């Protein structure tokens, strides 16, 4: 029908629109044009009002227009009319075709039921037939299945019966993998029926397996087998539920045993170092030794790697083991370092260890051996530095203490000088050697040492700092100044005080030497090759502070020099004390000769002078000194005064002399008795003499004399005058002090009448004669 | 020579060795001193520091029969003092009382209260208990230690007990512990010995040679300071006699006398035969080890214990005394008879 509609295209379309709008459930589709009824367009709306429209039309249009409108409208009405007709027709048409369809359906359905029934019957019969076939075949199938199962079972049983033989075959062929596979396959059966039906079989196969296990173990332990096969053996053993742990332990033990060979023996080290010291044969034997050692290490490394493959989970133990080796090696090294060795030897040892470590590290990098050994090496090196300095210290004190020994033997003429030279050399050469030694450490390109470079530099610097401190302490100890430690230093006390005094002088001079020569040299050297470092943090500054050390030794030198003078004066002091406290001065007899304490005093001075001469440099020219002495301009004046005074004092009474002394004191400048000590022979001797004379004066002041006592003092002092002047640089001060002694004696005298000059002269001459005689007898 | 202007001087006519602080005089700062002249008439001078502190006034001048080797003022009666004297051949010791009518300055006679005449040998010193009223006295001669009971009202002194120092120990002086009324230290050539006065037995000894003088610290118990010939000044803890707790350098020549300040902790004054008086500040509470350590550490860092050296003396200084009334003032006496009173105030503030 639609095909018919195609020619009347527009028309049909319009029709259909209309139709559908008619059937449309919603009539409001047109309401969207609620147009104003007051317009002419409102004709096609629901609210169309014909009258209104008419009126409007009439009002708006003229006649012609109305007429035209009329025509138009008439045409439109006609159109619509035909449309309506068309619609009705169409509707009807459709209705009719529908009725036709229904009628046709009715006729088709009638014969269907019979066909259906027929179909059902046929299906039923097919089913019954198939059931019949099924039941008839069932039994056969059952049997087939049963037979199949039995056959399988039989095959298994056959396998188990064959197992021993097969295993044998496997053993022969060394196909342990298969054997183990078979055996483990058979295991469940053996577990289930092993006690009953398959007893023999089980036993036989177990025996076979035992053989296998044995073989495997052998394989595992035999070093000749390849690592893979050994690893396989281990795996197989494990599969066989063999207690692998015990094996592991055993193997580990074996490794540990082999460690023994690996450890460096002190002897070895010594040998190595001995050989390396001997350049001729050193190379050959050294290399032999090293290769031997390296070989064993390599073997060990291989063993370890094998072990690792075999027992992958045993890493920890291995690490421990390897670390043990390194630790032990370093322990031996430390032991070795404690002895006296050069850095070259240490280097040799360290190099050996380091190669070992590298070898082992390749195998077992988890053990972080390099780091580990770095730490250990750090300790060893530190010890080495410390012990080097210790030995240096020991050397120096040995050199110093040789004074005692040699002077005991009395073979050498200038024991102190020798000792000084020896100790100077010990200090300077020793420290230079030590530095050179350490430089070897720095210069070496061993990786271990390169990493520790900064540390070494710091240690060396620190070492020097500490060394000089220790040396200072040692000096004090040797000099006996450290009263607290005097008791435990038996060796200083054991040798006589005389030697000790000399030693103190040596120490004083040595301190100066260290301050002025050694420290600058070392500073230079350190700056040249030990700069850098800085591992100990910048805030601390460099470890070696030459300024501080210099200061320490400068003060030490001064202290020791004073100490020396003190020791000397102390001895004289005891002498004087004895002299002045023993006799009863109030009941003294007339002086017959110069008292022997003068001899002793001069003897002491001579001794001191001889010591001083050996050690200290000579001062400036004496003549020059004299005019430039401490009394300065005043000294000449006071000299003159004193000369005057002395000439008169011999003739006049002492009382007026006292007054005069006071007067003189008023006018002359105070003579500086106690001046700074310098490192010259004259200065030291002068200071000693001055201190002794001052002591003499003080002792005199504590006594009360009768006339003879006073005269005795006068005589002794007068005699002292000449020899003292010869030894001393500051004549003025000594003169002054000698006068003071006489003055003090006269003050403390009940009846101060001096000896007549002729008698004085005679006695002195007598003494001088005696002296000369003595000197002739014992030169 | 520095600081020469700061001291206030006073001249004695003759040489002199000893000066003592008049402790019992609470109104004035005064010192008492006596001359040492073998052949002249000796004098005892009572000196007072004027209220302005600028002048030394002679408050009393008394003649004394012999040269005075030791002089000590009674700590509880300002008019009483003791002397040790010598005629040149023999020694004597006596307790004196200054007569009431002093101030007239016409050399009135001293009144001898008691004579400590049990001694035979050379008498060294007479000690009063430094801390207060105590009716006992100690006198020390070369060989013996005497304990006297003194009765001022009856004017008598009796030997209460006596102890010999033993062979080969020639006593040279002593000090009475201000903290313990029964403890006395005596010095001899080779050691310092400690005595218990109740039993008169030796309790302890410090073996150290050539000690001239010893002085107890007034403030701290058990601290004894000694002065030696050559080795300077040592500070000891009497409980640890093995080694000194501290060592000070002392003087260029002998260190003759040493005395602790009665008020300020650690201040020590020493006089020496090198004609100087040194003022020391001993660092407090330092361990023995710490000292040796710190010396080794660096000498520069350690503060110099020597605060000042008074060197304006013409001769050896033997006499030294702090004023207990004004503890920043001390008097020193050099052998030529010059008393110098100095104030250490400038050094106190620095401390």
PDB file of N, CA and C in Angstrom, chain A residues 469 472-473 481-484 487 548 551-552 555 559 566 569-570 573-574 577 586 655 658 662 665 670 672 674 691 694-695 697-699 701-704 746-750 752, chain B residues 1 15 17 36 38-40 67 69 87-89 122 189 210 229-230 242-244 247 252-254 256 273-275 288 292 295-300 311 313-316 318 335:
ATOM      1  N   UNK A 469     105.491  15.656  74.408  1.00  0.00           N
ATOM      2  CA  UNK A 469     104.975  15.769  75.766  1.00  0.00           C
ATOM      3  C   UNK A 469     105.570  14.698  76.654  1.00  0.00           C
ATOM      4  N   UNK A 472     109.040  15.339  77.459  1.00  0.00           N
ATOM      5  CA  UNK A 472     109.123  16.354  78.511  1.00  0.00           C
ATOM      6  C   UNK A 472     108.926  15.713  79.880  1.00  0.00           C
ATOM      7  N   UNK A 473     107.898  14.882  79.956  1.00  0.00           N
ATOM      8  CA  UNK A 473     107.647  14.191  81.222  1.00  0.00           C
ATOM      9  C   UNK A 473     108.842  13.344  81.613  1.00  0.00           C
ATOM     10  N   UNK A 481     112.782  15.944  89.166  1.00  0.00           N
ATOM     11  CA  UNK A 481     112.007  17.091  89.622  1.00  0.00           C
ATOM     12  C   UNK A 481     110.626  16.665  90.058  1.00  0.00           C
ATOM     13  N   UNK A 482     110.161  15.652  89.391  1.00  0.00           N
ATOM     14  CA  UNK A 482     108.822  15.187  89.726  1.00  0.00           C
ATOM     15  C   UNK A 482     108.886  14.434  91.031  1.00  0.00           C
ATOM     16  N   UNK A 483     108.687  15.131  92.094  1.00  0.00           N
ATOM     17  CA  UNK A 483     108.911  14.504  93.389  1.00  0.00           C
ATOM     18  C   UNK A 483     107.970  13.336  93.611  1.00  0.00           C
ATOM     19  N   UNK A 484     106.798  13.412  93.028  1.00  0.00           N
ATOM     20  CA  UNK A 484     105.814  12.356  93.271  1.00  0.00           C
ATOM     21  C   UNK A 484     106.257  11.047  92.641  1.00  0.00           C
ATOM     22  N   UNK A 487     109.967   8.126  93.662  1.00  0.00           N
ATOM     23  CA  UNK A 487     110.131   6.842  94.338  1.00  0.00           C
ATOM     24  C   UNK A 487     110.186   5.695  93.340  1.00  0.00           C
ATOM     25  N   UNK A 548     103.451  25.247  70.724  1.00  0.00           N
ATOM     26  CA  UNK A 548     103.232  24.765  72.093  1.00  0.00           C
ATOM     27  C   UNK A 548     104.424  23.958  72.564  1.00  0.00           C
ATOM     28  N   UNK A 551     107.350  26.020  73.340  1.00  0.00           N
ATOM     29  CA  UNK A 551     107.194  26.720  74.610  1.00  0.00           C
ATOM     30  C   UNK A 551     107.460  25.778  75.771  1.00  0.00           C
ATOM     31  N   UNK A 552     106.920  24.585  75.640  1.00  0.00           N
ATOM     32  CA  UNK A 552     107.116  23.602  76.711  1.00  0.00           C
ATOM     33  C   UNK A 552     108.599  23.366  76.927  1.00  0.00           C
ATOM     34  N   UNK A 555     110.531  26.348  78.434  1.00  0.00           N
ATOM     35  CA  UNK A 555     110.361  26.444  79.889  1.00  0.00           C
ATOM     36  C   UNK A 555     111.038  25.259  80.563  1.00  0.00           C
ATOM     37  N   UNK A 559     113.774  25.451  83.406  1.00  0.00           N
ATOM     38  CA  UNK A 559     113.545  24.765  84.676  1.00  0.00           C
ATOM     39  C   UNK A 559     114.681  23.814  85.004  1.00  0.00           C
ATOM     40  N   UNK A 566     120.340  24.424  91.226  1.00  0.00           N
ATOM     41  CA  UNK A 566     119.838  24.122  92.560  1.00  0.00           C
ATOM     42  C   UNK A 566     120.512  22.902  93.136  1.00  0.00           C
ATOM     43  N   UNK A 569     124.003  23.822  94.116  1.00  0.00           N
ATOM     44  CA  UNK A 569     124.069  24.658  95.304  1.00  0.00           C
ATOM     45  C   UNK A 569     123.618  23.884  96.533  1.00  0.00           C
ATOM     46  N   UNK A 570     122.682  22.985  96.312  1.00  0.00           N
ATOM     47  CA  UNK A 570     122.191  22.212  97.445  1.00  0.00           C
ATOM     48  C   UNK A 570     123.322  21.416  98.089  1.00  0.00           C
ATOM     49  N   UNK A 573     125.367  23.644  99.889  1.00  0.00           N
ATOM     50  CA  UNK A 573     124.592  24.071 101.045  1.00  0.00           C
ATOM     51  C   UNK A 573     124.741  23.083 102.192  1.00  0.00           C
ATOM     52  N   UNK A 574     124.635  21.806 101.885  1.00  0.00           N
ATOM     53  CA  UNK A 574     124.801  20.799 102.937  1.00  0.00           C
ATOM     54  C   UNK A 574     126.182  20.896 103.540  1.00  0.00           C
ATOM     55  N   UNK A 577     126.225  23.896 105.684  1.00  0.00           N
ATOM     56  CA  UNK A 577     125.438  23.722 106.900  1.00  0.00           C
ATOM     57  C   UNK A 577     126.235  22.932 107.925  1.00  0.00           C
ATOM     58  N   UNK A 586     131.311  30.173 119.411  1.00  0.00           N
ATOM     59  CA  UNK A 586     131.619  31.117 120.485  1.00  0.00           C
ATOM     60  C   UNK A 586     132.928  30.728 121.178  1.00  0.00           C
ATOM     61  N   UNK A 655     133.552  47.861 113.844  1.00  0.00           N
ATOM     62  CA  UNK A 655     132.335  48.629 114.082  1.00  0.00           C
ATOM     63  C   UNK A 655     132.200  49.767 113.092  1.00  0.00           C
ATOM     64  N   UNK A 658     131.202  48.535 109.788  1.00  0.00           N
ATOM     65  CA  UNK A 658     129.779  48.281 109.613  1.00  0.00           C
ATOM     66  C   UNK A 658     129.058  49.536 109.181  1.00  0.00           C
ATOM     67  N   UNK A 662     127.144  50.391 105.658  1.00  0.00           N
ATOM     68  CA  UNK A 662     125.799  50.936 105.483  1.00  0.00           C
ATOM     69  C   UNK A 662     125.832  52.176 104.628  1.00  0.00           C
ATOM     70  N   UNK A 665     126.425  51.298 101.162  1.00  0.00           N
ATOM     71  CA  UNK A 665     125.205  50.745 100.578  1.00  0.00           C
ATOM     72  C   UNK A 665     124.278  51.835 100.117  1.00  0.00           C
ATOM     73  N   UNK A 670     122.323  49.074  94.200  1.00  0.00           N
ATOM     74  CA  UNK A 670     122.143  47.723  94.727  1.00  0.00           C
ATOM     75  C   UNK A 670     122.688  46.739  93.699  1.00  0.00           C
ATOM     76  N   UNK A 672     122.846  43.664  91.737  1.00  0.00           N
ATOM     77  CA  UNK A 672     121.873  42.609  91.407  1.00  0.00           C
ATOM     78  C   UNK A 672     122.569  41.260  91.540  1.00  0.00           C
ATOM     79  N   UNK A 674     120.909  38.285  91.871  1.00  0.00           N
ATOM     80  CA  UNK A 674     120.204  37.200  91.193  1.00  0.00           C
ATOM     81  C   UNK A 674     119.741  37.662  89.830  1.00  0.00           C
ATOM     82  N   UNK A 691     124.825  31.911  94.385  1.00  0.00           N
ATOM     83  CA  UNK A 691     123.859  31.311  95.303  1.00  0.00           C
ATOM     84  C   UNK A 691     124.578  30.701  96.500  1.00  0.00           C
ATOM     85  N   UNK A 694     125.680  33.418  98.828  1.00  0.00           N
ATOM     86  CA  UNK A 694     124.534  33.974  99.555  1.00  0.00           C
ATOM     87  C   UNK A 694     124.155  33.037 100.693  1.00  0.00           C
ATOM     88  N   UNK A 695     124.171  31.741 100.411  1.00  0.00           N
ATOM     89  CA  UNK A 695     123.879  30.773 101.462  1.00  0.00           C
ATOM     90  C   UNK A 695     124.891  30.908 102.587  1.00  0.00           C
ATOM     91  N   UNK A 697     126.506  33.467 103.470  1.00  0.00           N
ATOM     92  CA  UNK A 697     126.184  34.658 104.259  1.00  0.00           C
ATOM     93  C   UNK A 697     125.044  34.369 105.229  1.00  0.00           C
ATOM     94  N   UNK A 698     124.025  33.688 104.730  1.00  0.00           N
ATOM     95  CA  UNK A 698     122.878  33.410 105.591  1.00  0.00           C
ATOM     96  C   UNK A 698     123.272  32.502 106.750  1.00  0.00           C
ATOM     97  N   UNK A 699     124.113  31.537 106.451  1.00  0.00           N
ATOM     98  CA  UNK A 699     124.555  30.652 107.534  1.00  0.00           C
ATOM     99  C   UNK A 699     125.335  31.425 108.577  1.00  0.00           C
ATOM    100  N   UNK A 701     125.003  34.488 109.328  1.00  0.00           N
ATOM    101  CA  UNK A 701     124.103  35.356 110.096  1.00  0.00           C
ATOM    102  C   UNK A 701     123.390  34.621 111.218  1.00  0.00           C
ATOM    103  N   UNK A 702     123.315  33.303 111.087  1.00  0.00           N
ATOM    104  CA  UNK A 702     122.586  32.545 112.093  1.00  0.00           C
ATOM    105  C   UNK A 702     123.470  32.190 113.290  1.00  0.00           C
ATOM    106  N   UNK A 703     124.765  32.475 113.181  1.00  0.00           N
ATOM    107  CA  UNK A 703     125.670  32.080 114.250  1.00  0.00           C
ATOM    108  C   UNK A 703     126.126  33.303 115.044  1.00  0.00           C
ATOM    109  N   UNK A 704     126.700  32.996 116.172  1.00  0.00           N
ATOM    110  CA  UNK A 704     127.361  34.044 116.943  1.00  0.00           C
ATOM    111  C   UNK A 704     128.824  33.623 117.098  1.00  0.00           C
ATOM    112  N   UNK A 746     131.199  39.805 111.004  1.00  0.00           N
ATOM    113  CA  UNK A 746     131.603  40.812 111.987  1.00  0.00           C
ATOM    114  C   UNK A 746     130.393  41.303 112.781  1.00  0.00           C
ATOM    115  N   UNK A 747     129.251  41.367 112.117  1.00  0.00           N
ATOM    116  CA  UNK A 747     128.036  41.772 112.828  1.00  0.00           C
ATOM    117  C   UNK A 747     127.653  40.768 113.905  1.00  0.00           C
ATOM    118  N   UNK A 748     127.882  39.519 113.558  1.00  0.00           N
ATOM    119  CA  UNK A 748     127.496  38.476 114.494  1.00  0.00           C
ATOM    120  C   UNK A 748     128.628  38.120 115.454  1.00  0.00           C
ATOM    121  N   UNK A 749     129.628  38.983 115.529  1.00  0.00           N
ATOM    122  CA  UNK A 749     130.781  38.667 116.368  1.00  0.00           C
ATOM    123  C   UNK A 749     130.744  39.496 117.652  1.00  0.00           C
ATOM    124  N   UNK A 750     131.079  38.836 118.730  1.00  0.00           N
ATOM    125  CA  UNK A 750     131.055  39.530 120.010  1.00  0.00           C
ATOM    126  C   UNK A 750     132.202  40.514 120.108  1.00  0.00           C
ATOM    127  N   UNK A 752     134.611  41.821 117.256  1.00  0.00           N
ATOM    128  CA  UNK A 752     135.068  41.714 115.858  1.00  0.00           C
ATOM    129  C   UNK A 752     136.389  42.425 115.604  1.00  0.00           C
TER     130      UNK A 752
ATOM    131  N   UNK B   1     112.141  46.312  91.995  1.00  0.00           N
ATOM    132  CA  UNK B   1     112.064  47.697  92.423  1.00  0.00           C
ATOM    133  C   UNK B   1     110.670  48.260  92.248  1.00  0.00           C
ATOM    134  N   UNK B  15     119.524  45.768 113.387  1.00  0.00           N
ATOM    135  CA  UNK B  15     119.020  44.664 112.584  1.00  0.00           C
ATOM    136  C   UNK B  15     117.928  43.924 113.347  1.00  0.00           C
ATOM    137  N   UNK B  17     114.928  40.427 113.062  1.00  0.00           N
ATOM    138  CA  UNK B  17     114.487  39.230 112.344  1.00  0.00           C
ATOM    139  C   UNK B  17     113.000  38.951 112.488  1.00  0.00           C
ATOM    140  N   UNK B  36     117.676  42.693 116.772  1.00  0.00           N
ATOM    141  CA  UNK B  36     118.654  41.636 116.944  1.00  0.00           C
ATOM    142  C   UNK B  36     120.028  42.264 116.828  1.00  0.00           C
ATOM    143  N   UNK B  38     123.812  42.211 118.672  1.00  0.00           N
ATOM    144  CA  UNK B  38     124.627  41.461 119.612  1.00  0.00           C
ATOM    145  C   UNK B  38     125.251  42.378 120.659  1.00  0.00           C
ATOM    146  N   UNK B  39     125.600  43.570 120.186  1.00  0.00           N
ATOM    147  CA  UNK B  39     126.421  44.390 121.071  1.00  0.00           C
ATOM    148  C   UNK B  39     125.733  45.652 121.531  1.00  0.00           C
ATOM    149  N   UNK B  40     124.542  45.944 121.030  1.00  0.00           N
ATOM    150  CA  UNK B  40     123.842  47.163 121.441  1.00  0.00           C
ATOM    151  C   UNK B  40     122.685  46.775 122.361  1.00  0.00           C
ATOM    152  N   UNK B  67     119.411  40.250 122.527  1.00  0.00           N
ATOM    153  CA  UNK B  67     118.952  40.257 121.133  1.00  0.00           C
ATOM    154  C   UNK B  67     117.817  39.251 120.964  1.00  0.00           C
ATOM    155  N   UNK B  69     115.523  36.706 118.980  1.00  0.00           N
ATOM    156  CA  UNK B  69     115.519  35.771 117.842  1.00  0.00           C
ATOM    157  C   UNK B  69     114.111  35.371 117.443  1.00  0.00           C
ATOM    158  N   UNK B  87     122.104  35.661 124.531  1.00  0.00           N
ATOM    159  CA  UNK B  87     123.155  36.549 125.020  1.00  0.00           C
ATOM    160  C   UNK B  87     124.389  36.414 124.161  1.00  0.00           C
ATOM    161  N   UNK B  88     124.304  35.594 123.166  1.00  0.00           N
ATOM    162  CA  UNK B  88     125.488  35.304 122.365  1.00  0.00           C
ATOM    163  C   UNK B  88     126.008  33.939 122.713  1.00  0.00           C
ATOM    164  N   UNK B  89     125.945  33.602 123.997  1.00  0.00           N
ATOM    165  CA  UNK B  89     126.444  32.288 124.378  1.00  0.00           C
ATOM    166  C   UNK B  89     125.323  31.368 124.834  1.00  0.00           C
ATOM    167  N   UNK B 122     119.804  25.650 122.264  1.00  0.00           N
ATOM    168  CA  UNK B 122     119.374  26.836 121.534  1.00  0.00           C
ATOM    169  C   UNK B 122     117.860  26.797 121.372  1.00  0.00           C
ATOM    170  N   UNK B 189     115.642  19.275 110.239  1.00  0.00           N
ATOM    171  CA  UNK B 189     116.422  19.301 109.009  1.00  0.00           C
ATOM    172  C   UNK B 189     115.841  18.436 107.903  1.00  0.00           C
ATOM    173  N   UNK B 210     115.265  20.263 104.509  1.00  0.00           N
ATOM    174  CA  UNK B 210     115.568  21.701 104.546  1.00  0.00           C
ATOM    175  C   UNK B 210     114.346  22.596 104.685  1.00  0.00           C
ATOM    176  N   UNK B 229     114.767  25.619 101.626  1.00  0.00           N
ATOM    177  CA  UNK B 229     115.951  26.285 101.091  1.00  0.00           C
ATOM    178  C   UNK B 229     115.850  26.476  99.590  1.00  0.00           C
ATOM    179  N   UNK B 230     115.962  25.354  98.898  1.00  0.00           N
ATOM    180  CA  UNK B 230     116.112  25.443  97.454  1.00  0.00           C
ATOM    181  C   UNK B 230     114.810  25.230  96.716  1.00  0.00           C
ATOM    182  N   UNK B 242     102.882  11.831 101.777  1.00  0.00           N
ATOM    183  CA  UNK B 242     103.825  11.293 100.793  1.00  0.00           C
ATOM    184  C   UNK B 242     104.310  12.361  99.810  1.00  0.00           C
ATOM    185  N   UNK B 243     103.365  13.114  99.289  1.00  0.00           N
ATOM    186  CA  UNK B 243     103.774  14.115  98.313  1.00  0.00           C
ATOM    187  C   UNK B 243     102.921  15.365  98.485  1.00  0.00           C
ATOM    188  N   UNK B 244     103.488  16.494  98.189  1.00  0.00           N
ATOM    189  CA  UNK B 244     102.750  17.742  98.385  1.00  0.00           C
ATOM    190  C   UNK B 244     101.601  17.867  97.401  1.00  0.00           C
ATOM    191  N   UNK B 247     103.129  22.791  94.555  1.00  0.00           N
ATOM    192  CA  UNK B 247     104.484  23.270  94.673  1.00  0.00           C
ATOM    193  C   UNK B 247     104.542  24.658  94.058  1.00  0.00           C
ATOM    194  N   UNK B 252     114.455  33.062  94.674  1.00  0.00           N
ATOM    195  CA  UNK B 252     115.689  32.763  93.954  1.00  0.00           C
ATOM    196  C   UNK B 252     116.721  32.137  94.895  1.00  0.00           C
ATOM    197  N   UNK B 253     116.716  32.641  96.114  1.00  0.00           N
ATOM    198  CA  UNK B 253     117.560  32.000  97.122  1.00  0.00           C
ATOM    199  C   UNK B 253     116.620  31.330  98.109  1.00  0.00           C
ATOM    200  N   UNK B 254     117.018  31.207  99.353  1.00  0.00           N
ATOM    201  CA  UNK B 254     116.161  30.485 100.295  1.00  0.00           C
ATOM    202  C   UNK B 254     114.813  31.165 100.491  1.00  0.00           C
ATOM    203  N   UNK B 256     112.544  31.877 103.263  1.00  0.00           N
ATOM    204  CA  UNK B 256     112.757  31.834 104.715  1.00  0.00           C
ATOM    205  C   UNK B 256     111.454  31.637 105.490  1.00  0.00           C
ATOM    206  N   UNK B 273     115.498  35.158 101.245  1.00  0.00           N
ATOM    207  CA  UNK B 273     116.793  35.786 101.443  1.00  0.00           C
ATOM    208  C   UNK B 273     117.264  36.475 100.168  1.00  0.00           C
ATOM    209  N   UNK B 274     116.459  36.424  99.116  1.00  0.00           N
ATOM    210  CA  UNK B 274     116.793  37.187  97.921  1.00  0.00           C
ATOM    211  C   UNK B 274     116.201  38.596  97.988  1.00  0.00           C
ATOM    212  N   UNK B 275     115.869  39.023  99.210  1.00  0.00           N
ATOM    213  CA  UNK B 275     115.365  40.379  99.461  1.00  0.00           C
ATOM    214  C   UNK B 275     114.062  40.671  98.740  1.00  0.00           C
ATOM    215  N   UNK B 288      96.530  16.419  92.989  1.00  0.00           N
ATOM    216  CA  UNK B 288      97.959  16.288  92.704  1.00  0.00           C
ATOM    217  C   UNK B 288      98.201  15.980  91.234  1.00  0.00           C
ATOM    218  N   UNK B 292     100.345  18.161  87.879  1.00  0.00           N
ATOM    219  CA  UNK B 292     101.396  17.698  86.976  1.00  0.00           C
ATOM    220  C   UNK B 292     100.866  17.665  85.555  1.00  0.00           C
ATOM    221  N   UNK B 295     100.599  21.172  84.162  1.00  0.00           N
ATOM    222  CA  UNK B 295     101.907  21.741  83.854  1.00  0.00           C
ATOM    223  C   UNK B 295     102.371  21.197  82.515  1.00  0.00           C
ATOM    224  N   UNK B 296     102.126  19.912  82.362  1.00  0.00           N
ATOM    225  CA  UNK B 296     102.534  19.312  81.102  1.00  0.00           C
ATOM    226  C   UNK B 296     101.680  19.845  79.952  1.00  0.00           C
ATOM    227  N   UNK B 297     100.442  20.096  80.255  1.00  0.00           N
ATOM    228  CA  UNK B 297      99.525  20.540  79.196  1.00  0.00           C
ATOM    229  C   UNK B 297     100.105  21.743  78.469  1.00  0.00           C
ATOM    230  N   UNK B 298     100.086  22.839  79.138  1.00  0.00           N
ATOM    231  CA  UNK B 298     100.801  23.972  78.576  1.00  0.00           C
ATOM    232  C   UNK B 298     100.969  24.997  79.671  1.00  0.00           C
ATOM    233  N   UNK B 299     102.181  25.368  79.919  1.00  0.00           N
ATOM    234  CA  UNK B 299     102.462  26.287  81.013  1.00  0.00           C
ATOM    235  C   UNK B 299     101.800  27.643  80.812  1.00  0.00           C
ATOM    236  N   UNK B 300     101.563  27.976  79.577  1.00  0.00           N
ATOM    237  CA  UNK B 300     101.012  29.296  79.322  1.00  0.00           C
ATOM    238  C   UNK B 300      99.572  29.403  79.809  1.00  0.00           C
ATOM    239  N   UNK B 311     109.879  43.827  95.886  1.00  0.00           N
ATOM    240  CA  UNK B 311     111.336  43.656  95.887  1.00  0.00           C
ATOM    241  C   UNK B 311     112.064  44.891  96.414  1.00  0.00           C
ATOM    242  N   UNK B 313     113.498  45.826  98.969  1.00  0.00           N
ATOM    243  CA  UNK B 313     114.184  45.596 100.227  1.00  0.00           C
ATOM    244  C   UNK B 313     115.682  45.628  99.973  1.00  0.00           C
ATOM    245  N   UNK B 314     116.406  46.029 100.985  1.00  0.00           N
ATOM    246  CA  UNK B 314     117.859  46.104 100.840  1.00  0.00           C
ATOM    247  C   UNK B 314     118.544  44.844 101.306  1.00  0.00           C
ATOM    248  N   UNK B 315     117.846  44.079 102.107  1.00  0.00           N
ATOM    249  CA  UNK B 315     118.480  42.896 102.671  1.00  0.00           C
ATOM    250  C   UNK B 315     117.461  41.750 102.768  1.00  0.00           C
ATOM    251  N   UNK B 316     117.947  40.634 103.198  1.00  0.00           N
ATOM    252  CA  UNK B 316     117.068  39.468 103.324  1.00  0.00           C
ATOM    253  C   UNK B 316     115.878  39.781 104.219  1.00  0.00           C
ATOM    254  N   UNK B 318     113.261  38.385 106.786  1.00  0.00           N
ATOM    255  CA  UNK B 318     113.024  37.245 107.666  1.00  0.00           C
ATOM    256  C   UNK B 318     111.665  37.319 108.349  1.00  0.00           C
ATOM    257  N   UNK B 335     116.313  42.370 107.206  1.00  0.00           N
ATOM    258  CA  UNK B 335     117.361  42.227 108.209  1.00  0.00           C
ATOM    259  C   UNK B 335     117.941  43.566 108.618  1.00  0.00           C
TER     260      UNK B 335
END
